[in-house]
Amino acid sequence: MNAVLRPILLAALLVASSACVTINIYFPAAAAEKAADRIIDEVWQLREGAPTPAPENGGTPQ
């Protein structure tokens, strides 16, 4: 094999193999459901004309 071609082929192989990585992130189902319920409740409150809930950061806008 050619001395110039070997390092190029090796680098291409390393790049190709490192590109085949998958990262899976799993969220706890109970926490996701609780957050979704809270968002839905807030949306319904806004639609019904109820006052918006106080911000959790002490009431100062960011």
PDB file of N, CA and C in Angstrom:
ATOM      1  N   MET A   1       0.844  -1.175   0.000  1.00  0.00           N
ATOM      2  CA  MET A   1       0.000   0.000   0.000  1.00  0.00           C
ATOM      3  C   MET A   1       0.891   1.241   0.000  1.00  0.00           C
ATOM      4  N   ASN A   2       0.454   2.254  -0.647  1.00  0.00           N
ATOM      5  CA  ASN A   2       1.217   3.478  -0.760  1.00  0.00           C
ATOM      6  C   ASN A   2       1.373   4.127   0.620  1.00  0.00           C
ATOM      7  N   ALA A   3       2.550   4.685   0.899  1.00  0.00           N
ATOM      8  CA  ALA A   3       2.835   5.290   2.206  1.00  0.00           C
ATOM      9  C   ALA A   3       1.988   6.537   2.441  1.00  0.00           C
ATOM     10  N   VAL A   4       1.548   7.212   1.407  1.00  0.00           N
ATOM     11  CA  VAL A   4       0.712   8.408   1.552  1.00  0.00           C
ATOM     12  C   VAL A   4      -0.749   8.022   1.721  1.00  0.00           C
ATOM     13  N   LEU A   5      -1.156   6.955   1.059  1.00  0.00           N
ATOM     14  CA  LEU A   5      -2.553   6.531   1.088  1.00  0.00           C
ATOM     15  C   LEU A   5      -2.941   5.907   2.424  1.00  0.00           C
ATOM     16  N   ARG A   6      -2.036   5.235   3.066  1.00  0.00           N
ATOM     17  CA  ARG A   6      -2.335   4.548   4.333  1.00  0.00           C
ATOM     18  C   ARG A   6      -2.804   5.513   5.423  1.00  0.00           C
ATOM     19  N   PRO A   7      -2.107   6.638   5.717  1.00  0.00           N
ATOM     20  CA  PRO A   7      -2.602   7.558   6.762  1.00  0.00           C
ATOM     21  C   PRO A   7      -3.937   8.202   6.399  1.00  0.00           C
ATOM     22  N   ILE A   8      -4.144   8.476   5.115  1.00  0.00           N
ATOM     23  CA  ILE A   8      -5.411   9.067   4.691  1.00  0.00           C
ATOM     24  C   ILE A   8      -6.541   8.081   4.899  1.00  0.00           C
ATOM     25  N   LEU A   9      -6.322   6.829   4.547  1.00  0.00           N
ATOM     26  CA  LEU A   9      -7.333   5.797   4.733  1.00  0.00           C
ATOM     27  C   LEU A   9      -7.619   5.579   6.219  1.00  0.00           C
ATOM     28  N   LEU A  10      -6.588   5.585   7.024  1.00  0.00           N
ATOM     29  CA  LEU A  10      -6.764   5.418   8.471  1.00  0.00           C
ATOM     30  C   LEU A  10      -7.556   6.590   9.062  1.00  0.00           C
ATOM     31  N   ALA A  11      -7.251   7.800   8.648  1.00  0.00           N
ATOM     32  CA  ALA A  11      -7.986   8.970   9.144  1.00  0.00           C
ATOM     33  C   ALA A  11      -9.450   8.907   8.711  1.00  0.00           C
ATOM     34  N   ALA A  12      -9.700   8.502   7.480  1.00  0.00           N
ATOM     35  CA  ALA A  12     -11.081   8.386   6.999  1.00  0.00           C
ATOM     36  C   ALA A  12     -11.838   7.326   7.789  1.00  0.00           C
ATOM     37  N   LEU A  13     -11.181   6.227   8.100  1.00  0.00           N
ATOM     38  CA  LEU A  13     -11.810   5.162   8.883  1.00  0.00           C
ATOM     39  C   LEU A  13     -12.138   5.640  10.298  1.00  0.00           C
ATOM     40  N   LEU A  14     -11.230   6.382  10.907  1.00  0.00           N
ATOM     41  CA  LEU A  14     -11.480   6.910  12.249  1.00  0.00           C
ATOM     42  C   LEU A  14     -12.633   7.915  12.251  1.00  0.00           C
ATOM     43  N   VAL A  15     -12.680   8.782  11.251  1.00  0.00           N
ATOM     44  CA  VAL A  15     -13.768   9.757  11.171  1.00  0.00           C
ATOM     45  C   VAL A  15     -15.101   9.049  10.964  1.00  0.00           C
ATOM     46  N   ALA A  16     -15.129   8.060  10.094  1.00  0.00           N
ATOM     47  CA  ALA A  16     -16.374   7.338   9.818  1.00  0.00           C
ATOM     48  C   ALA A  16     -16.853   6.575  11.049  1.00  0.00           C
ATOM     49  N   SER A  17     -15.946   5.963  11.781  1.00  0.00           N
ATOM     50  CA  SER A  17     -16.364   5.188  12.950  1.00  0.00           C
ATOM     51  C   SER A  17     -16.802   6.087  14.100  1.00  0.00           C
ATOM     52  N   SER A  18     -16.211   7.279  14.219  1.00  0.00           N
ATOM     53  CA  SER A  18     -16.621   8.175  15.302  1.00  0.00           C
ATOM     54  C   SER A  18     -17.940   8.872  14.991  1.00  0.00           C
ATOM     55  N   ALA A  19     -18.348   8.893  13.739  1.00  0.00           N
ATOM     56  CA  ALA A  19     -19.599   9.537  13.364  1.00  0.00           C
ATOM     57  C   ALA A  19     -20.802   8.644  13.639  1.00  0.00           C
ATOM     58  N   CYS A  20     -20.581   7.422  14.008  1.00  0.00           N
ATOM     59  CA  CYS A  20     -21.671   6.466  14.227  1.00  0.00           C
ATOM     60  C   CYS A  20     -21.991   6.327  15.710  1.00  0.00           C
ATOM     61  N   VAL A  21     -22.134   7.428  16.399  1.00  0.00           N
ATOM     62  CA  VAL A  21     -22.427   7.414  17.823  1.00  0.00           C
ATOM     63  C   VAL A  21     -23.829   7.971  18.024  1.00  0.00           C
ATOM     64  N   THR A  22     -24.630   7.278  18.804  1.00  0.00           N
ATOM     65  CA  THR A  22     -25.990   7.717  19.107  1.00  0.00           C
ATOM     66  C   THR A  22     -26.093   7.961  20.601  1.00  0.00           C
ATOM     67  N   ILE A  23     -26.680   9.089  20.960  1.00  0.00           N
ATOM     68  CA  ILE A  23     -26.886   9.410  22.370  1.00  0.00           C
ATOM     69  C   ILE A  23     -28.382   9.415  22.631  1.00  0.00           C
ATOM     70  N   ASN A  24     -28.818   8.574  23.545  1.00  0.00           N
ATOM     71  CA  ASN A  24     -30.230   8.500  23.921  1.00  0.00           C
ATOM     72  C   ASN A  24     -30.414   9.132  25.285  1.00  0.00           C
ATOM     73  N   ILE A  25     -31.386  10.002  25.378  1.00  0.00           N
ATOM     74  CA  ILE A  25     -31.703  10.653  26.648  1.00  0.00           C
ATOM     75  C   ILE A  25     -33.127  10.255  27.016  1.00  0.00           C
ATOM     76  N   TYR A  26     -33.289   9.696  28.190  1.00  0.00           N
ATOM     77  CA  TYR A  26     -34.599   9.258  28.647  1.00  0.00           C
ATOM     78  C   TYR A  26     -35.052  10.145  29.802  1.00  0.00           C
ATOM     79  N   PHE A  27     -36.286  10.623  29.721  1.00  0.00           N
ATOM     80  CA  PHE A  27     -36.855  11.440  30.774  1.00  0.00           C
ATOM     81  C   PHE A  27     -37.810  10.573  31.593  1.00  0.00           C
ATOM     82  N   PRO A  28     -37.840  10.777  32.898  1.00  0.00           N
ATOM     83  CA  PRO A  28     -38.791  10.019  33.717  1.00  0.00           C
ATOM     84  C   PRO A  28     -40.224  10.332  33.277  1.00  0.00           C
ATOM     85  N   ALA A  29     -40.991   9.311  33.060  1.00  0.00           N
ATOM     86  CA  ALA A  29     -42.356   9.483  32.547  1.00  0.00           C
ATOM     87  C   ALA A  29     -43.227  10.264  33.520  1.00  0.00           C
ATOM     88  N   ALA A  30     -43.084  10.004  34.805  1.00  0.00           N
ATOM     89  CA  ALA A  30     -43.924  10.690  35.794  1.00  0.00           C
ATOM     90  C   ALA A  30     -43.627  12.184  35.815  1.00  0.00           C
ATOM     91  N   ALA A  31     -42.373  12.548  35.736  1.00  0.00           N
ATOM     92  CA  ALA A  31     -42.013  13.966  35.757  1.00  0.00           C
ATOM     93  C   ALA A  31     -42.496  14.661  34.490  1.00  0.00           C
ATOM     94  N   ALA A  32     -42.368  13.994  33.346  1.00  0.00           N
ATOM     95  CA  ALA A  32     -42.833  14.586  32.090  1.00  0.00           C
ATOM     96  C   ALA A  32     -44.347  14.759  32.101  1.00  0.00           C
ATOM     97  N   GLU A  33     -45.064  13.792  32.642  1.00  0.00           N
ATOM     98  CA  GLU A  33     -46.523  13.888  32.703  1.00  0.00           C
ATOM     99  C   GLU A  33     -46.956  15.001  33.651  1.00  0.00           C
ATOM    100  N   LYS A  34     -46.261  15.143  34.761  1.00  0.00           N
ATOM    101  CA  LYS A  34     -46.594  16.192  35.723  1.00  0.00           C
ATOM    102  C   LYS A  34     -46.361  17.573  35.104  1.00  0.00           C
ATOM    103  N   ALA A  35     -45.255  17.722  34.382  1.00  0.00           N
ATOM    104  CA  ALA A  35     -44.967  19.002  33.730  1.00  0.00           C
ATOM    105  C   ALA A  35     -46.011  19.305  32.658  1.00  0.00           C
ATOM    106  N   ALA A  36     -46.413  18.292  31.909  1.00  0.00           N
ATOM    107  CA  ALA A  36     -47.426  18.488  30.869  1.00  0.00           C
ATOM    108  C   ALA A  36     -48.761  18.888  31.498  1.00  0.00           C
ATOM    109  N   ASP A  37     -49.134  18.254  32.591  1.00  0.00           N
ATOM    110  CA  ASP A  37     -50.387  18.616  33.273  1.00  0.00           C
ATOM    111  C   ASP A  37     -50.348  20.057  33.775  1.00  0.00           C
ATOM    112  N   ARG A  38     -49.201  20.482  34.293  1.00  0.00           N
ATOM    113  CA  ARG A  38     -49.068  21.847  34.791  1.00  0.00           C
ATOM    114  C   ARG A  38     -49.212  22.854  33.642  1.00  0.00           C
ATOM    115  N   ILE A  39     -48.609  22.561  32.512  1.00  0.00           N
ATOM    116  CA  ILE A  39     -48.706  23.455  31.355  1.00  0.00           C
ATOM    117  C   ILE A  39     -50.144  23.527  30.858  1.00  0.00           C
ATOM    118  N   ILE A  40     -50.813  22.390  30.797  1.00  0.00           N
ATOM    119  CA  ILE A  40     -52.204  22.370  30.342  1.00  0.00           C
ATOM    120  C   ILE A  40     -53.085  23.171  31.289  1.00  0.00           C
ATOM    121  N   ASP A  41     -52.873  23.026  32.592  1.00  0.00           N
ATOM    122  CA  ASP A  41     -53.651  23.800  33.567  1.00  0.00           C
ATOM    123  C   ASP A  41     -53.431  25.301  33.393  1.00  0.00           C
ATOM    124  N   GLU A  42     -52.180  25.701  33.144  1.00  0.00           N
ATOM    125  CA  GLU A  42     -51.894  27.124  32.945  1.00  0.00           C
ATOM    126  C   GLU A  42     -52.572  27.649  31.687  1.00  0.00           C
ATOM    127  N   VAL A  43     -52.581  26.862  30.629  1.00  0.00           N
ATOM    128  CA  VAL A  43     -53.231  27.291  29.383  1.00  0.00           C
ATOM    129  C   VAL A  43     -54.725  27.446  29.589  1.00  0.00           C
ATOM    130  N   TRP A  44     -55.350  26.505  30.296  1.00  0.00           N
ATOM    131  CA  TRP A  44     -56.796  26.605  30.545  1.00  0.00           C
ATOM    132  C   TRP A  44     -57.114  27.809  31.417  1.00  0.00           C
ATOM    133  N   GLN A  45     -56.251  28.110  32.375  1.00  0.00           N
ATOM    134  CA  GLN A  45     -56.478  29.291  33.219  1.00  0.00           C
ATOM    135  C   GLN A  45     -56.422  30.557  32.382  1.00  0.00           C
ATOM    136  N   LEU A  46     -55.502  30.628  31.443  1.00  0.00           N
ATOM    137  CA  LEU A  46     -55.401  31.808  30.586  1.00  0.00           C
ATOM    138  C   LEU A  46     -56.617  31.932  29.683  1.00  0.00           C
ATOM    139  N   ARG A  47     -57.126  30.812  29.206  1.00  0.00           N
ATOM    140  CA  ARG A  47     -58.295  30.847  28.328  1.00  0.00           C
ATOM    141  C   ARG A  47     -59.552  31.252  29.080  1.00  0.00           C
ATOM    142  N   GLU A  48     -59.670  30.858  30.328  1.00  0.00           N
ATOM    143  CA  GLU A  48     -60.866  31.154  31.108  1.00  0.00           C
ATOM    144  C   GLU A  48     -60.828  32.555  31.704  1.00  0.00           C
ATOM    145  N   GLY A  49     -59.762  33.288  31.487  1.00  0.00           N
ATOM    146  CA  GLY A  49     -59.665  34.648  31.998  1.00  0.00           C
ATOM    147  C   GLY A  49     -59.203  34.730  33.426  1.00  0.00           C
ATOM    148  N   ALA A  50     -58.735  33.648  33.976  1.00  0.00           N
ATOM    149  CA  ALA A  50     -58.235  33.659  35.345  1.00  0.00           C
ATOM    150  C   ALA A  50     -56.910  34.423  35.370  1.00  0.00           C
ATOM    151  N   PRO A  51     -56.582  35.013  36.498  1.00  0.00           N
ATOM    152  CA  PRO A  51     -55.299  35.719  36.567  1.00  0.00           C
ATOM    153  C   PRO A  51     -54.140  34.747  36.398  1.00  0.00           C
ATOM    154  N   THR A  52     -53.082  35.253  35.812  1.00  0.00           N
ATOM    155  CA  THR A  52     -51.919  34.401  35.591  1.00  0.00           C
ATOM    156  C   THR A  52     -51.242  34.105  36.919  1.00  0.00           C
ATOM    157  N   PRO A  53     -50.682  32.919  37.058  1.00  0.00           N
ATOM    158  CA  PRO A  53     -50.000  32.588  38.310  1.00  0.00           C
ATOM    159  C   PRO A  53     -48.751  33.446  38.494  1.00  0.00           C
ATOM    160  N   ALA A  54     -48.403  33.707  39.756  1.00  0.00           N
ATOM    161  CA  ALA A  54     -47.234  34.529  40.063  1.00  0.00           C
ATOM    162  C   ALA A  54     -45.977  33.783  39.623  1.00  0.00           C
ATOM    163  N   PRO A  55     -44.986  34.521  39.105  1.00  0.00           N
ATOM    164  CA  PRO A  55     -43.753  33.876  38.701  1.00  0.00           C
ATOM    165  C   PRO A  55     -43.038  33.269  39.907  1.00  0.00           C
ATOM    166  N   GLU A  56     -42.327  32.190  39.648  1.00  0.00           N
ATOM    167  CA  GLU A  56     -41.655  31.483  40.722  1.00  0.00           C
ATOM    168  C   GLU A  56     -40.346  32.149  41.139  1.00  0.00           C
ATOM    169  N   ASN A  57     -39.883  33.139  40.379  1.00  0.00           N
ATOM    170  CA  ASN A  57     -38.586  33.763  40.679  1.00  0.00           C
ATOM    171  C   ASN A  57     -38.727  35.015  41.542  1.00  0.00           C
ATOM    172  N   GLY A  58     -39.794  35.157  42.253  1.00  0.00           N
ATOM    173  CA  GLY A  58     -39.953  36.278  43.167  1.00  0.00           C
ATOM    174  C   GLY A  58     -40.686  37.461  42.539  1.00  0.00           C
ATOM    175  N   GLY A  59     -41.185  37.315  41.335  1.00  0.00           N
ATOM    176  CA  GLY A  59     -41.964  38.369  40.726  1.00  0.00           C
ATOM    177  C   GLY A  59     -41.172  39.365  39.908  1.00  0.00           C
ATOM    178  N   THR A  60     -39.877  39.175  39.760  1.00  0.00           N
ATOM    179  CA  THR A  60     -39.083  40.103  38.960  1.00  0.00           C
ATOM    180  C   THR A  60     -38.968  39.575  37.550  1.00  0.00           C
ATOM    181  N   PRO A  61     -39.244  40.412  36.546  1.00  0.00           N
ATOM    182  CA  PRO A  61     -39.121  39.959  35.156  1.00  0.00           C
ATOM    183  C   PRO A  61     -37.669  39.746  34.787  1.00  0.00           C
ATOM    184  N   GLN A  62     -37.455  38.856  33.851  1.00  0.00           N
ATOM    185  CA  GLN A  62     -36.081  38.568  33.440  1.00  0.00           C
ATOM    186  C   GLN A  62     -35.815  39.076  32.060  1.00  0.00           C
TER     187      GLN A  62
END
